[in-house]
Amino acid sequence: MRHEIRFSGFGGQGIILSAVILGRAAALYDQKYAVQTQVYGPEARGGASMSAVIIDDEPILFPKVRDPDTYVIMSQQGFEKYGKSPRDDAVMLLDSDLVHDRPSCTWVGIPATLSAKKDLGREIVANIIMLGALTTATTVVSGPALEKAILDSVPKGTEDLNLKAMRRGQELGIEGGSS
């Protein structure tokens, strides 16, 4: 089954790292094909950022996401630039405190940034919370594959914090309100 996933937010939120981790989870641990692409403004930190992943059971012949079925949106600017016109059957995970608009497709509100600050004391892991939520709100990758990919990707000494963030996201993905 093919999935086209688009991540968006602002520079500094780990949008590109999220897509890299997701692609790694699919390719290395769920035995699927994956390709990742990225776009970010010249400002980098604070500017609009977008990254995309295609995951498929078959080889991927064209690396660009053309029609996303899944979105992870972490800022209002990211929503306006990359999430305004989703297809009707898409699923969109929104950082519910930072994204104020709501899409026409199915959506799940995840208070990732608030939870990262309040529950874990580190706003920087909000992207990992969103990845955790992605594994319980969709079937894009498995939880065990994501956990292994996170451990492969995060700086040494931050593994426990990132795994707590992933698990918190999984809880929020199950609890999340949708429309």
PDB file of C-alpha atoms in Angstrom:
ATOM      1  CA  MET A   1       0.000   0.000   0.000  1.00  0.00           C
ATOM      2  CA  ARG A   2       1.317   3.431  -0.970  1.00  0.00           C
ATOM      3  CA  HIS A   3       1.355   6.386   1.448  1.00  0.00           C
ATOM      4  CA  GLU A   4       2.370   9.932   0.567  1.00  0.00           C
ATOM      5  CA  ILE A   5       3.040  11.924   3.736  1.00  0.00           C
ATOM      6  CA  ARG A   6       3.659  15.675   3.909  1.00  0.00           C
ATOM      7  CA  PHE A   7       5.149  17.298   7.026  1.00  0.00           C
ATOM      8  CA  SER A   8       5.045  21.071   7.431  1.00  0.00           C
ATOM      9  CA  GLY A   9       5.791  23.672  10.048  1.00  0.00           C
ATOM     10  CA  PHE A  10       8.518  26.221  10.604  1.00  0.00           C
ATOM     11  CA  GLY A  11      12.273  25.805  10.644  1.00  0.00           C
ATOM     12  CA  GLY A  12      13.538  24.573  13.995  1.00  0.00           C
ATOM     13  CA  GLN A  13      10.597  22.240  14.681  1.00  0.00           C
ATOM     14  CA  GLY A  14      12.345  19.160  13.310  1.00  0.00           C
ATOM     15  CA  ILE A  15      10.137  18.858  10.232  1.00  0.00           C
ATOM     16  CA  ILE A  16      12.909  17.402   8.077  1.00  0.00           C
ATOM     17  CA  LEU A  17      14.180  15.112  10.840  1.00  0.00           C
ATOM     18  CA  SER A  18      10.632  13.782  11.276  1.00  0.00           C
ATOM     19  CA  ALA A  19      10.453  12.758   7.636  1.00  0.00           C
ATOM     20  CA  VAL A  20      13.925  11.195   7.766  1.00  0.00           C
ATOM     21  CA  ILE A  21      12.965   9.153  10.844  1.00  0.00           C
ATOM     22  CA  LEU A  22       9.680   8.061   9.247  1.00  0.00           C
ATOM     23  CA  GLY A  23      11.412   6.988   6.038  1.00  0.00           C
ATOM     24  CA  ARG A  24      14.042   5.118   8.028  1.00  0.00           C
ATOM     25  CA  ALA A  25      11.346   3.328  10.047  1.00  0.00           C
ATOM     26  CA  ALA A  26       9.596   2.205   6.863  1.00  0.00           C
ATOM     27  CA  ALA A  27      12.681   1.197   4.876  1.00  0.00           C
ATOM     28  CA  LEU A  28      14.847  -0.373   7.553  1.00  0.00           C
ATOM     29  CA  TYR A  29      12.342  -1.818  10.006  1.00  0.00           C
ATOM     30  CA  ASP A  30       9.010  -2.305   8.192  1.00  0.00           C
ATOM     31  CA  GLN A  31      10.694  -3.672   5.021  1.00  0.00           C
ATOM     32  CA  LYS A  32       9.059  -1.153   2.696  1.00  0.00           C
ATOM     33  CA  TYR A  33      10.400   1.214   0.064  1.00  0.00           C
ATOM     34  CA  ALA A  34      10.728   4.856   1.091  1.00  0.00           C
ATOM     35  CA  VAL A  35      11.980   8.126  -0.356  1.00  0.00           C
ATOM     36  CA  GLN A  36      12.195  11.507   1.385  1.00  0.00           C
ATOM     37  CA  THR A  37      12.333  15.068  -0.014  1.00  0.00           C
ATOM     38  CA  GLN A  38      12.435  18.479   1.655  1.00  0.00           C
ATOM     39  CA  VAL A  39      11.869  22.196   1.113  1.00  0.00           C
ATOM     40  CA  TYR A  40      12.709  25.048   3.457  1.00  0.00           C
ATOM     41  CA  GLY A  41      12.982  28.808   3.134  1.00  0.00           C
ATOM     42  CA  PRO A  42      16.279  30.706   3.161  1.00  0.00           C
ATOM     43  CA  GLU A  43      15.606  31.746   6.761  1.00  0.00           C
ATOM     44  CA  ALA A  44      15.753  28.063   7.866  1.00  0.00           C
ATOM     45  CA  ARG A  45      14.945  28.548  11.574  1.00  0.00           C
ATOM     46  CA  GLY A  46      11.541  30.210  11.741  1.00  0.00           C
ATOM     47  CA  GLY A  47      10.848  30.094   7.978  1.00  0.00           C
ATOM     48  CA  ALA A  48       8.357  27.752   6.329  1.00  0.00           C
ATOM     49  CA  SER A  49       9.566  24.182   6.161  1.00  0.00           C
ATOM     50  CA  MET A  50       8.153  21.142   4.365  1.00  0.00           C
ATOM     51  CA  SER A  51       9.340  17.607   4.060  1.00  0.00           C
ATOM     52  CA  ALA A  52       7.676  14.644   2.409  1.00  0.00           C
ATOM     53  CA  VAL A  53       7.966  10.870   2.440  1.00  0.00           C
ATOM     54  CA  ILE A  54       6.616   8.262   0.081  1.00  0.00           C
ATOM     55  CA  ILE A  55       6.270   4.776   1.550  1.00  0.00           C
ATOM     56  CA  ASP A  56       5.259   1.855  -0.636  1.00  0.00           C
ATOM     57  CA  ASP A  57       5.364  -1.922  -0.857  1.00  0.00           C
ATOM     58  CA  GLU A  58       6.636  -1.555  -4.445  1.00  0.00           C
ATOM     59  CA  PRO A  59       9.706   0.302  -5.745  1.00  0.00           C
ATOM     60  CA  ILE A  60       9.128   4.068  -5.965  1.00  0.00           C
ATOM     61  CA  LEU A  61       9.750   5.374  -9.467  1.00  0.00           C
ATOM     62  CA  PHE A  62       9.084   9.095  -8.907  1.00  0.00           C
ATOM     63  CA  PRO A  63      10.343  10.706  -5.668  1.00  0.00           C
ATOM     64  CA  LYS A  64       7.975  13.681  -5.351  1.00  0.00           C
ATOM     65  CA  VAL A  65       4.760  13.610  -3.334  1.00  0.00           C
ATOM     66  CA  ARG A  66       1.991  14.614  -5.726  1.00  0.00           C
ATOM     67  CA  ASP A  67      -1.180  13.756  -3.807  1.00  0.00           C
ATOM     68  CA  PRO A  68      -0.613  13.334  -0.052  1.00  0.00           C
ATOM     69  CA  ASP A  69      -2.934  11.006   1.819  1.00  0.00           C
ATOM     70  CA  THR A  70      -1.413  11.940   5.187  1.00  0.00           C
ATOM     71  CA  TYR A  71      -0.313  15.283   6.630  1.00  0.00           C
ATOM     72  CA  VAL A  72       1.527  16.259   9.798  1.00  0.00           C
ATOM     73  CA  ILE A  73       1.109  20.031  10.239  1.00  0.00           C
ATOM     74  CA  MET A  74       2.900  21.811  13.089  1.00  0.00           C
ATOM     75  CA  SER A  75       2.251  25.520  12.386  1.00  0.00           C
ATOM     76  CA  GLN A  76      -0.461  27.780  11.010  1.00  0.00           C
ATOM     77  CA  GLN A  77       1.927  28.986   8.293  1.00  0.00           C
ATOM     78  CA  GLY A  78       2.645  25.352   7.370  1.00  0.00           C
ATOM     79  CA  PHE A  79      -1.086  24.679   7.114  1.00  0.00           C
ATOM     80  CA  GLU A  80      -1.654  27.721   4.922  1.00  0.00           C
ATOM     81  CA  LYS A  81       1.228  26.914   2.600  1.00  0.00           C
ATOM     82  CA  TYR A  82       1.078  23.107   2.400  1.00  0.00           C
ATOM     83  CA  GLY A  83      -2.211  21.855   3.876  1.00  0.00           C
ATOM     84  CA  LYS A  84      -5.020  24.089   2.595  1.00  0.00           C
ATOM     85  CA  SER A  85      -6.389  21.742  -0.068  1.00  0.00           C
ATOM     86  CA  PRO A  86      -6.152  18.121   1.052  1.00  0.00           C
ATOM     87  CA  ARG A  87      -7.969  15.407  -0.812  1.00  0.00           C
ATOM     88  CA  ASP A  88     -11.250  14.313   0.802  1.00  0.00           C
ATOM     89  CA  ASP A  89      -9.946  10.973   2.095  1.00  0.00           C
ATOM     90  CA  ALA A  90      -6.701  12.379   3.559  1.00  0.00           C
ATOM     91  CA  VAL A  91      -5.849  12.279   7.265  1.00  0.00           C
ATOM     92  CA  MET A  92      -4.261  15.349   8.827  1.00  0.00           C
ATOM     93  CA  LEU A  93      -2.527  15.472  12.206  1.00  0.00           C
ATOM     94  CA  LEU A  94      -2.416  19.056  13.492  1.00  0.00           C
ATOM     95  CA  ASP A  95      -0.477  20.548  16.390  1.00  0.00           C
ATOM     96  CA  SER A  96      -3.733  21.741  17.922  1.00  0.00           C
ATOM     97  CA  ASP A  97      -2.257  24.722  19.780  1.00  0.00           C
ATOM     98  CA  LEU A  98      -0.295  26.115  16.822  1.00  0.00           C
ATOM     99  CA  VAL A  99      -2.663  25.400  13.909  1.00  0.00           C
ATOM    100  CA  HIS A 100      -5.928  27.331  14.163  1.00  0.00           C
ATOM    101  CA  ASP A 101      -7.619  26.415  10.870  1.00  0.00           C
ATOM    102  CA  ARG A 102      -9.233  23.026  10.385  1.00  0.00           C
ATOM    103  CA  PRO A 103      -9.182  21.092   7.110  1.00  0.00           C
ATOM    104  CA  SER A 104     -12.066  19.612   5.147  1.00  0.00           C
ATOM    105  CA  CYS A 105     -10.608  16.101   5.496  1.00  0.00           C
ATOM    106  CA  THR A 106     -10.419  13.875   8.583  1.00  0.00           C
ATOM    107  CA  TRP A 107      -8.105  15.450  11.143  1.00  0.00           C
ATOM    108  CA  VAL A 108      -6.657  14.667  14.547  1.00  0.00           C
ATOM    109  CA  GLY A 109      -5.661  17.460  16.914  1.00  0.00           C
ATOM    110  CA  ILE A 110      -2.489  16.675  18.852  1.00  0.00           C
ATOM    111  CA  PRO A 111      -1.289  19.201  21.480  1.00  0.00           C
ATOM    112  CA  ALA A 112       2.311  18.253  20.676  1.00  0.00           C
ATOM    113  CA  THR A 113       4.136  21.476  21.531  1.00  0.00           C
ATOM    114  CA  LEU A 114       2.133  22.025  24.712  1.00  0.00           C
ATOM    115  CA  SER A 115       2.682  18.424  25.810  1.00  0.00           C
ATOM    116  CA  ALA A 116       6.390  18.583  24.994  1.00  0.00           C
ATOM    117  CA  LYS A 117       6.730  21.665  27.243  1.00  0.00           C
ATOM    118  CA  LYS A 118       4.348  20.656  30.019  1.00  0.00           C
ATOM    119  CA  ASP A 119       4.790  16.872  30.230  1.00  0.00           C
ATOM    120  CA  LEU A 120       8.418  16.445  29.132  1.00  0.00           C
ATOM    121  CA  GLY A 121       9.974  19.856  29.823  1.00  0.00           C
ATOM    122  CA  ARG A 122      11.496  20.124  26.326  1.00  0.00           C
ATOM    123  CA  GLU A 123       9.621  21.757  23.461  1.00  0.00           C
ATOM    124  CA  ILE A 124      12.201  20.370  21.043  1.00  0.00           C
ATOM    125  CA  VAL A 125      10.590  16.881  21.123  1.00  0.00           C
ATOM    126  CA  ALA A 126       7.193  18.053  19.804  1.00  0.00           C
ATOM    127  CA  ASN A 127       8.051  16.527  16.413  1.00  0.00           C
ATOM    128  CA  ILE A 128       8.672  13.133  18.029  1.00  0.00           C
ATOM    129  CA  ILE A 129       5.306  13.411  19.800  1.00  0.00           C
ATOM    130  CA  MET A 130       3.711  13.971  16.378  1.00  0.00           C
ATOM    131  CA  LEU A 131       5.507  10.907  14.983  1.00  0.00           C
ATOM    132  CA  GLY A 132       4.232   8.799  17.874  1.00  0.00           C
ATOM    133  CA  ALA A 133       0.705  10.032  17.217  1.00  0.00           C
ATOM    134  CA  LEU A 134       1.114   9.147  13.551  1.00  0.00           C
ATOM    135  CA  THR A 135       1.659   5.473  14.446  1.00  0.00           C
ATOM    136  CA  THR A 136      -1.590   5.239  16.412  1.00  0.00           C
ATOM    137  CA  ALA A 137      -3.744   7.485  14.216  1.00  0.00           C
ATOM    138  CA  THR A 138      -2.678   5.820  10.913  1.00  0.00           C
ATOM    139  CA  THR A 139      -1.063   2.638   9.590  1.00  0.00           C
ATOM    140  CA  VAL A 140       1.824   4.419   7.850  1.00  0.00           C
ATOM    141  CA  VAL A 141       4.516   2.665   9.954  1.00  0.00           C
ATOM    142  CA  SER A 142       4.489   0.385  12.967  1.00  0.00           C
ATOM    143  CA  GLY A 143       5.277   1.574  16.482  1.00  0.00           C
ATOM    144  CA  PRO A 144       8.232  -0.823  16.892  1.00  0.00           C
ATOM    145  CA  ALA A 145       9.762   0.348  13.585  1.00  0.00           C
ATOM    146  CA  LEU A 146       9.397   3.989  14.628  1.00  0.00           C
ATOM    147  CA  GLU A 147      11.016   3.311  17.987  1.00  0.00           C
ATOM    148  CA  LYS A 148      14.059   1.709  16.354  1.00  0.00           C
ATOM    149  CA  ALA A 149      14.357   4.542  13.819  1.00  0.00           C
ATOM    150  CA  ILE A 150      14.191   7.154  16.593  1.00  0.00           C
ATOM    151  CA  LEU A 151      16.960   5.385  18.511  1.00  0.00           C
ATOM    152  CA  ASP A 152      19.069   5.370  15.317  1.00  0.00           C
ATOM    153  CA  SER A 153      18.464   9.070  14.635  1.00  0.00           C
ATOM    154  CA  VAL A 154      18.535  11.112  17.843  1.00  0.00           C
ATOM    155  CA  PRO A 155      21.676  12.402  19.562  1.00  0.00           C
ATOM    156  CA  LYS A 156      23.290  10.127  22.121  1.00  0.00           C
ATOM    157  CA  GLY A 157      22.046  10.896  25.612  1.00  0.00           C
ATOM    158  CA  THR A 158      18.559  11.925  24.412  1.00  0.00           C
ATOM    159  CA  GLU A 159      17.191   8.453  23.718  1.00  0.00           C
ATOM    160  CA  ASP A 160      15.037   8.216  26.868  1.00  0.00           C
ATOM    161  CA  LEU A 161      13.511  11.661  26.360  1.00  0.00           C
ATOM    162  CA  ASN A 162      12.706  10.896  22.725  1.00  0.00           C
ATOM    163  CA  LEU A 163      11.150   7.518  23.550  1.00  0.00           C
ATOM    164  CA  LYS A 164       9.001   9.191  26.224  1.00  0.00           C
ATOM    165  CA  ALA A 165       7.952  11.741  23.593  1.00  0.00           C
ATOM    166  CA  MET A 166       7.073   8.980  21.118  1.00  0.00           C
ATOM    167  CA  ARG A 167       4.988   7.137  23.738  1.00  0.00           C
ATOM    168  CA  ARG A 168       3.245  10.365  24.758  1.00  0.00           C
ATOM    169  CA  GLY A 169       2.414  10.948  21.108  1.00  0.00           C
ATOM    170  CA  GLN A 170       1.002   7.439  20.779  1.00  0.00           C
ATOM    171  CA  GLU A 171      -1.285   8.159  23.743  1.00  0.00           C
ATOM    172  CA  LEU A 172      -2.366  11.470  22.232  1.00  0.00           C
ATOM    173  CA  GLY A 173      -2.967   9.821  18.843  1.00  0.00           C
ATOM    174  CA  ILE A 174      -5.406   7.411  20.450  1.00  0.00           C
ATOM    175  CA  GLU A 175      -7.090  10.164  22.512  1.00  0.00           C
ATOM    176  CA  GLY A 176      -6.995  12.866  19.784  1.00  0.00           C
ATOM    177  CA  GLY A 177     -10.158  14.624  18.761  1.00  0.00           C
ATOM    178  CA  SER A 178     -10.960  14.413  15.071  1.00  0.00           C
ATOM    179  CA  SER A 179     -13.502  15.744  12.660  1.00  0.00           C
TER     180      SER A 179
END
